[in-house]
Amino acid sequence: MRDASSVWEPSGLIWLENNLGCPWPDALEREVRREWSEKEDWALNCHPWTALLLLIREYLTVPASRTEPRLRRLLPILAGRGDPGQVVAALSLLGIVVIDGEGRTAETDALFHHLRREITEPGVLNDVLRRFFCARAAVVSGNVEEACRLFGELLDVKPGDPVTESVLGRVYEKAAVFLRCRPARALESRWRMAAERWCEKHPLSIPARRLKRWLEAAGDVPAELVPEDPFDREEEIMIGLAGAKQEPNRERLRYLAKVYGDPYWIRRVEELAFSSSEGAKAKIGASGVAEYRFTFFESFQGYGPDGNTLFPERYSRKTVKQVLALLLLQPRYRMVKDKLWDVLFGEASGETGENYLHVILYRVRRLFLKQTGIADGWVHIRDGMVVFNENRVGGVDVQEYRQLASVGHQLWVDDREAAVSLYRRAAEMYRPVVAPEFEYEDWMAAWREELFLHQKRILRRLWDYARETAGLEQAVQYGEALLALDEWDLSTVHQLCKDWKSMGDHTRVTRICERYFRRITEDSEEIPPWMREFLGA
C-alpha cells in the first residue's frame, strides 16, 4: 500500500483490519493524519466504519488524541446508517475514552446503564468493547465484584476477527492495572495465560510490547520504561502507587491516584497508603493527638492516621453518623445541645430526649475507642454545647471546599490569577454526590444546595477566564462540565453553542440544539430565539 488514500478503499480496509494494532510506516502515519486534518468531514460521513477503526487505533496507540470529539461527531452518522452493532461499539469506545480521561461522570453512568442491557454476540467487536467499558465503569464506581466478573469474562473471550483481537491487547493491559491494585489470585493466573497467548499470537503488535513488560514483572509493576512509549505514563503512575504504599506519604499517593483518574482508588487512598500491624489502634503523632479526616463528598466517612475507616461497612447506627456529621459541619465543630436535638429529633424533647443524646454520645465515644484504642477526648457536652474535639479533626472536605470557593470569590475582582488557582483546586474536590446517607435530611439538603451553587459559580468563572487566556478548546471543557452539573441551564447551552460554532463544530451545535428543542417542545415551553437561529428554524 503506497499511500494512505487506499485505507479508505476496500482493499485498504482489509489491510487496516488486519494491522490495526501494529506499527505503521512513518509515511503512512503522516498521510492518515493529513487525511484527518484536511478531510475529516468526508472521512466521517463517507467512510464511517473505516473512521471508527482508525479511532480504535488512536485509542490503542496514541492516548493524547482527538478520539473523543471525533467519536461524538461519528455517532449520529453511525446511528443514521442503521447498524446497531457499530453504534454499540462506538458508544462503548466513547465511554472508555471518557473514563480514562475524566474518571466517573454522569455521562459514563448513563452509558453504563444503557449498554449493560444491550444484547451482543459473544466474541465480536461490539461485545468486547461493551464488556470492556462496563468493566472500567465498575472499577471507577467502586464495584470491585462486578469488575472482577467482567474482566474474567473478557479473559475467556475467543475473538472472531482481527480488530477484536487487537482490542483485547488493551483489555489485558487494563486488567493488569486493575489486578495490581486489587490482587485476585484466581483471576491473575487466568490473566497471565490469556496475555501470554495473545502476545505469542501478536508479537509485533504495539500493545504486545507494553503487555510483555507486565508479564515479565512477575507480579510487580514494570521496572523499566521505554521513554518513547506514550502509555508509559500509566505504568509510571502505577509504579508510584506501588512505592507510595510502602512509604508514609499520604499526599503523594493521593496525587498519583488522582492523576491515574480512578475515583475508586481516590476514595480509598487512605486504605491503600497505610496498613498498621496494630490493627485498629491509631498512631499518635508528636502532639499526642490522633486525628481523623472526614469526607462528605461521595459518602460520609472518617479516615484515621493509620488509614482505617471509622465506619465499618453496613454500619447500622444512623444517629451516631447524624450527630457526627452535624457537628463537623459547624464552626469549630460545636453546636448548642438543644438546637442539635431539635434539628435531629424535633418531635422529642424533655428528659427522655436529653438522656437519649447522652446515649448517642456514649456510642460515638465507643466507636472511636473500638477503632483507635483511645477512650477519651473525642466528644462531650460543655456549657450547654455538644463539642467534638477540634484537635481530633485532620480536615473536613466540604469545609475545605467551601473555604477555597469563598476566598476565590473574594479574590476574583482584584486578583484573578490567585482566584483561579483556588477555583481549580476546589473544582477538583467537588463531587455531585454529597453524603447520600442523609438523603432526606433538610440540614444536609441546604449544604448540598450551597456547594452546588459554589461549583456553578466556579465553573462559570473558570470558563470565562480560560476563554480569555487559553483559547476556546480548553475553555469549553469548563462549559461542558457546567452543563453536566446543571443540564437545564439554557444560558450555558447558549454560550456552549457559540463557542462550538466559533471552533467550527457545527454538527455538535445542531445536535445539542435539536435535543433541547425536542425536550422543550415536549414540555410545551417557549423555544428561545437563539436556538431557532442556530437550527435555522
mmCIF file of N, CA and C in Angstrom, residues 45 80 85 107 138 252 350 357 405 442 464 494 512 519 522:
data_model
loop_
_atom_site.group_PDB
_atom_site.id
_atom_site.type_symbol
_atom_site.label_atom_id
_atom_site.label_comp_id
_atom_site.label_asym_id
_atom_site.label_seq_id
_atom_site.Cartn_x
_atom_site.Cartn_y
_atom_site.Cartn_z
ATOM 1 N N ASN A 45 -18.326 11.000 7.240
ATOM 2 C CA ASN A 45 -19.609 10.830 6.560
ATOM 3 C C ASN A 45 -19.581 9.759 5.476
ATOM 4 N N GLY A 80 -27.537 6.968 11.984
ATOM 5 C CA GLY A 80 -28.321 7.196 10.774
ATOM 6 C C GLY A 80 -28.178 6.096 9.747
ATOM 7 N N GLY A 85 -24.839 -2.596 15.762
ATOM 8 C CA GLY A 85 -23.591 -3.120 16.297
ATOM 9 C C GLY A 85 -22.493 -2.078 16.307
ATOM 10 N N GLU A 107 -22.265 11.198 32.477
ATOM 11 C CA GLU A 107 -22.406 10.604 31.147
ATOM 12 C C GLU A 107 -22.013 9.128 31.163
ATOM 13 N N ALA A 138 -17.367 -0.233 36.223
ATOM 14 C CA ALA A 138 -17.491 -0.874 37.536
ATOM 15 C C ALA A 138 -16.311 -0.511 38.431
ATOM 16 N N ARG A 252 1.427 12.141 48.456
ATOM 17 C CA ARG A 252 1.959 11.625 47.198
ATOM 18 C C ARG A 252 1.021 10.588 46.588
ATOM 19 N N GLY A 350 -37.463 17.133 76.315
ATOM 20 C CA GLY A 350 -37.519 16.836 77.728
ATOM 21 C C GLY A 350 -36.409 15.900 78.185
ATOM 22 N N LEU A 357 -29.654 11.626 74.036
ATOM 23 C CA LEU A 357 -28.485 12.283 73.469
ATOM 24 C C LEU A 357 -27.214 11.794 74.167
ATOM 25 N N ALA A 405 -13.642 28.027 47.824
ATOM 26 C CA ALA A 405 -14.585 28.747 46.977
ATOM 27 C C ALA A 405 -14.817 30.169 47.481
ATOM 28 N N ASP A 442 -33.089 17.735 55.901
ATOM 29 C CA ASP A 442 -33.133 19.123 55.445
ATOM 30 C C ASP A 442 -31.800 19.836 55.659
ATOM 31 N N ASP A 464 -14.969 31.517 31.701
ATOM 32 C CA ASP A 464 -14.696 32.872 31.194
ATOM 33 C C ASP A 464 -13.194 33.161 31.163
ATOM 34 N N HIS A 494 -26.516 28.013 25.513
ATOM 35 C CA HIS A 494 -26.347 29.089 24.527
ATOM 36 C C HIS A 494 -24.867 29.437 24.346
ATOM 37 N N ILE A 512 -27.002 19.359 19.827
ATOM 38 C CA ILE A 512 -27.476 19.727 21.159
ATOM 39 C C ILE A 512 -28.716 20.613 21.079
ATOM 40 N N ARG A 519 -36.979 18.470 23.823
ATOM 41 C CA ARG A 519 -37.379 18.415 25.224
ATOM 42 C C ARG A 519 -38.225 19.612 25.615
ATOM 43 N N GLU A 522 -41.678 19.144 24.094
ATOM 44 C CA GLU A 522 -42.459 18.154 24.852
ATOM 45 C C GLU A 522 -43.043 18.761 26.121
#
